[in-house]
């Protein structure tokens, strides 16, 4: 296997640095130090830090696309089964330190949506692009379960991304990864309600007589 190029090192380093300290706090010097390359190498590949930001999001999208395309949740026989297996996978990925499991695109867009339009557009492509990969599974689940009304596959896929990105924010705000897991568990319950999955109800606890 060939050694990574300077550009590949810079892109890999950018993913970790942006998740650790944010885009604004990350300098070109930081990126070069993390990647182990010179400033000359940086500016050979990227015209500016903003250009690196766009490239980092695109690199993130390619990396995560490969991960999810190969994931086992696609093997479930029915649409709802694939959706539920996808959510189970997302929960399983919430492990380690917070910068290790949070989303590069979500982190970047929170900082740059008003000030860096090219980065915002790249983040939108990443986030909505991933949501689009769930649309067919939601559409199959809607047809299989006979769900009507205002529920659409597109809106459910986008809502799933909304909960995921919000879950990462709660984990960052609290410093507790379990907050993200709890949010996804609520999403699982919501999906079950939308698709009329019957849940076993707990028997109410009886009060003991005084």
CSV table of C-alpha atoms in Angstrom, one decimal:
chain,number,residue,atom,x,y,z
A,1,UNK,CA,0.0,0.0,0.0
A,2,UNK,CA,1.4,3.4,-1.0
A,3,UNK,CA,2.2,5.9,1.7
A,4,UNK,CA,-0.4,8.7,2.0
A,5,UNK,CA,0.3,11.9,0.1
A,6,UNK,CA,0.6,15.3,1.7
A,7,UNK,CA,-2.9,16.1,0.6
A,8,UNK,CA,-4.3,13.0,2.1
A,9,UNK,CA,-2.5,13.7,5.3
A,10,UNK,CA,-3.9,17.2,5.4
A,11,UNK,CA,-7.5,16.0,4.8
A,12,UNK,CA,-7.2,13.3,7.5
A,13,UNK,CA,-5.7,15.7,9.9
A,14,UNK,CA,-8.5,18.3,9.2
A,15,UNK,CA,-11.2,15.8,10.2
A,16,UNK,CA,-9.8,15.2,13.6
A,17,UNK,CA,-8.8,18.8,14.3
A,18,UNK,CA,-12.2,20.3,13.2
A,19,UNK,CA,-14.0,17.9,15.5
A,20,UNK,CA,-11.6,18.5,18.4
A,21,UNK,CA,-11.5,22.3,18.3
A,22,UNK,CA,-13.7,23.7,15.5
A,23,UNK,CA,-12.9,25.3,12.2
A,24,UNK,CA,-12.3,28.9,13.5
A,25,UNK,CA,-9.8,27.8,16.1
A,26,UNK,CA,-7.9,25.5,13.7
A,27,UNK,CA,-5.1,27.3,11.9
A,28,UNK,CA,-3.1,26.4,8.9
A,29,UNK,CA,-0.1,25.9,11.2
A,30,UNK,CA,-2.2,23.4,13.3
A,31,UNK,CA,-3.2,21.5,10.2
A,32,UNK,CA,0.4,21.3,8.9
A,33,UNK,CA,1.6,20.1,12.3
A,34,UNK,CA,-1.1,17.5,12.6
A,35,UNK,CA,-0.4,16.2,9.1
A,36,UNK,CA,3.4,16.4,9.4
A,37,UNK,CA,3.7,18.5,6.3
A,38,UNK,CA,5.1,22.0,5.4
A,39,UNK,CA,3.1,25.2,4.8
A,40,UNK,CA,4.4,25.0,1.3
A,41,UNK,CA,2.7,21.6,0.9
A,42,UNK,CA,-0.5,23.0,2.3
A,43,UNK,CA,-0.7,25.9,-0.2
A,44,UNK,CA,0.4,23.7,-3.1
A,45,UNK,CA,-2.9,21.7,-2.6
A,46,UNK,CA,-5.2,24.4,-1.2
A,47,UNK,CA,-5.6,28.1,-2.0
A,48,UNK,CA,-6.8,28.9,1.5
A,49,UNK,CA,-8.1,27.5,4.7
A,50,UNK,CA,-11.6,27.9,3.3
A,51,UNK,CA,-10.7,25.7,0.4
A,52,UNK,CA,-9.4,23.1,2.8
A,53,UNK,CA,-12.7,23.3,4.7
A,54,UNK,CA,-14.7,22.5,1.6
A,55,UNK,CA,-12.3,19.7,0.7
A,56,UNK,CA,-12.5,18.3,4.2
A,57,UNK,CA,-16.3,18.0,4.1
A,58,UNK,CA,-16.1,16.3,0.7
A,59,UNK,CA,-13.5,13.9,2.0
A,60,UNK,CA,-15.7,13.2,5.0
A,61,UNK,CA,-18.7,12.5,2.7
A,62,UNK,CA,-16.7,10.0,0.7
A,63,UNK,CA,-15.3,8.3,3.8
A,64,UNK,CA,-18.7,7.9,5.5
A,65,UNK,CA,-20.4,6.9,2.3
A,66,UNK,CA,-18.1,3.9,2.0
A,67,UNK,CA,-18.7,3.0,5.6
A,68,UNK,CA,-22.5,3.0,5.3
A,69,UNK,CA,-22.6,1.4,1.8
A,70,UNK,CA,-20.9,-1.6,3.3
A,71,UNK,CA,-22.9,-1.8,6.5
A,72,UNK,CA,-25.0,-4.8,7.3
A,73,UNK,CA,-28.3,-2.9,7.8
A,74,UNK,CA,-28.9,-3.1,4.0
A,75,UNK,CA,-29.4,-6.9,4.4
A,76,UNK,CA,-32.7,-6.6,6.4
A,77,UNK,CA,-35.6,-8.1,4.4
A,78,UNK,CA,-38.0,-5.2,4.8
A,79,UNK,CA,-37.8,-1.4,4.7
A,80,UNK,CA,-38.6,-0.9,8.4
A,81,UNK,CA,-36.1,-3.5,9.3
A,82,UNK,CA,-33.4,-1.6,7.4
A,83,UNK,CA,-34.4,1.7,9.1
A,84,UNK,CA,-34.2,0.1,12.5
A,85,UNK,CA,-30.9,-1.6,11.8
A,86,UNK,CA,-29.5,1.7,10.5
A,87,UNK,CA,-30.5,3.4,13.8
A,88,UNK,CA,-28.9,0.6,15.8
A,89,UNK,CA,-25.7,1.1,13.8
A,90,UNK,CA,-25.7,4.8,14.5
A,91,UNK,CA,-26.0,4.1,18.2
A,92,UNK,CA,-23.2,1.6,18.1
A,93,UNK,CA,-20.9,4.3,16.5
A,94,UNK,CA,-21.3,6.6,19.5
A,95,UNK,CA,-18.3,5.4,21.4
A,96,UNK,CA,-15.0,6.8,22.6
A,97,UNK,CA,-14.4,10.5,23.0
A,98,UNK,CA,-16.9,13.0,21.6
A,99,UNK,CA,-14.6,14.2,18.7
A,100,UNK,CA,-14.3,10.6,17.6
A,101,UNK,CA,-18.0,10.1,16.8
A,102,UNK,CA,-19.4,13.6,16.0
A,103,UNK,CA,-20.1,14.8,12.4
A,104,UNK,CA,-17.6,17.0,10.6
A,105,UNK,CA,-20.3,18.5,8.3
A,106,UNK,CA,-22.5,19.2,11.3
A,107,UNK,CA,-19.7,20.8,13.3
A,108,UNK,CA,-18.6,22.9,10.4
A,109,UNK,CA,-22.0,24.2,9.3
A,110,UNK,CA,-22.8,25.4,12.8
A,111,UNK,CA,-19.8,27.7,12.7
A,112,UNK,CA,-19.8,28.7,9.0
A,113,UNK,CA,-23.4,28.8,7.7
A,114,UNK,CA,-23.5,32.6,7.6
A,115,UNK,CA,-19.9,33.5,6.9
A,116,UNK,CA,-18.5,30.8,4.5
A,117,UNK,CA,-21.1,30.0,1.8
A,118,UNK,CA,-19.0,27.5,0.0
A,119,UNK,CA,-18.4,25.5,3.2
A,120,UNK,CA,-22.1,25.8,4.1
A,121,UNK,CA,-23.1,24.4,0.6
A,122,UNK,CA,-20.6,21.5,1.0
A,123,UNK,CA,-22.1,20.7,4.4
A,124,UNK,CA,-25.6,20.8,3.0
A,125,UNK,CA,-24.6,18.4,0.2
A,126,UNK,CA,-23.1,16.1,2.8
A,127,UNK,CA,-26.0,16.1,5.3
A,128,UNK,CA,-28.8,16.0,2.9
A,129,UNK,CA,-26.9,13.6,0.7
A,130,UNK,CA,-26.7,11.1,3.5
A,131,UNK,CA,-30.4,11.6,4.3
A,132,UNK,CA,-31.2,10.7,0.7
A,133,UNK,CA,-29.6,7.3,1.2
A,134,UNK,CA,-32.4,6.5,3.6
A,135,UNK,CA,-35.3,7.6,1.4
A,136,UNK,CA,-35.9,4.3,-0.4
A,137,UNK,CA,-35.9,2.3,2.9
A,138,UNK,CA,-38.4,4.8,4.4
A,139,UNK,CA,-40.5,4.6,1.3
A,140,UNK,CA,-40.6,0.8,1.4
A,141,UNK,CA,-41.6,0.9,5.1
A,142,UNK,CA,-44.4,3.4,4.4
A,143,UNK,CA,-45.8,1.1,1.6
A,144,UNK,CA,-45.3,-2.1,3.6
A,145,UNK,CA,-47.0,-0.7,6.8
A,146,UNK,CA,-49.7,1.3,5.0
A,147,UNK,CA,-48.7,4.6,6.6
A,148,UNK,CA,-50.6,7.6,5.1
A,149,UNK,CA,-51.2,11.2,5.9
A,150,UNK,CA,-48.5,13.8,5.9
A,151,UNK,CA,-45.6,11.3,6.4
A,152,UNK,CA,-43.2,11.2,3.5
A,153,UNK,CA,-40.0,9.2,3.1
A,154,UNK,CA,-38.1,12.4,2.4
A,155,UNK,CA,-39.3,14.2,5.5
A,156,UNK,CA,-38.5,11.1,7.7
A,157,UNK,CA,-35.0,10.8,6.3
A,158,UNK,CA,-34.4,14.5,6.9
A,159,UNK,CA,-35.8,14.3,10.4
A,160,UNK,CA,-33.4,11.4,11.1
A,161,UNK,CA,-30.5,13.7,10.3
A,162,UNK,CA,-32.1,16.4,12.4
A,163,UNK,CA,-32.1,14.1,15.5
A,164,UNK,CA,-28.6,12.8,14.8
A,165,UNK,CA,-27.1,16.3,14.5
A,166,UNK,CA,-29.0,17.5,17.6
A,167,UNK,CA,-27.8,14.4,19.5
A,168,UNK,CA,-24.2,15.4,18.8
A,169,UNK,CA,-24.9,18.9,20.0
A,170,UNK,CA,-26.3,17.6,23.3
A,171,UNK,CA,-23.3,15.3,23.7
A,172,UNK,CA,-21.0,18.3,23.2
A,173,UNK,CA,-23.0,20.6,25.5
A,174,UNK,CA,-23.2,18.1,28.3
A,175,UNK,CA,-19.8,16.3,27.8
A,176,UNK,CA,-21.8,13.1,28.0
A,177,UNK,CA,-22.0,10.7,24.9
A,178,UNK,CA,-25.0,9.0,26.6
A,179,UNK,CA,-27.1,12.1,25.8
A,180,UNK,CA,-26.7,11.3,22.1
A,181,UNK,CA,-27.6,7.6,22.6
A,182,UNK,CA,-30.7,8.7,24.5
A,183,UNK,CA,-31.8,10.9,21.7
A,184,UNK,CA,-31.5,8.1,19.2
A,185,UNK,CA,-33.4,5.8,21.5
A,186,UNK,CA,-36.3,8.4,21.5
A,187,UNK,CA,-36.0,8.4,17.7
A,188,UNK,CA,-36.4,4.6,17.6
A,189,UNK,CA,-39.5,4.9,19.7
A,190,UNK,CA,-40.9,7.6,17.4
A,191,UNK,CA,-40.2,5.5,14.3
A,192,UNK,CA,-42.1,2.6,15.9
A,193,UNK,CA,-45.0,4.8,16.6
A,194,UNK,CA,-45.1,6.2,13.1
A,195,UNK,CA,-45.1,2.7,11.7
A,196,UNK,CA,-47.5,1.2,14.2
A,197,UNK,CA,-45.2,-1.2,15.8
A,198,UNK,CA,-46.9,-2.5,18.9
A,199,UNK,CA,-44.9,-2.1,22.1
A,200,UNK,CA,-45.3,-4.1,25.3
A,201,UNK,CA,-46.7,-1.7,27.9
A,202,UNK,CA,-45.3,-1.9,31.4
A,203,UNK,CA,-47.8,-2.7,34.1
A,204,UNK,CA,-48.3,0.3,36.4
A,205,UNK,CA,-46.6,-0.2,39.8
A,206,UNK,CA,-49.1,-0.7,42.6
A,207,UNK,CA,-48.8,1.4,45.6
A,208,UNK,CA,-48.2,-0.4,48.8
A,209,UNK,CA,-50.7,0.2,51.5
A,210,UNK,CA,-49.4,2.4,54.4
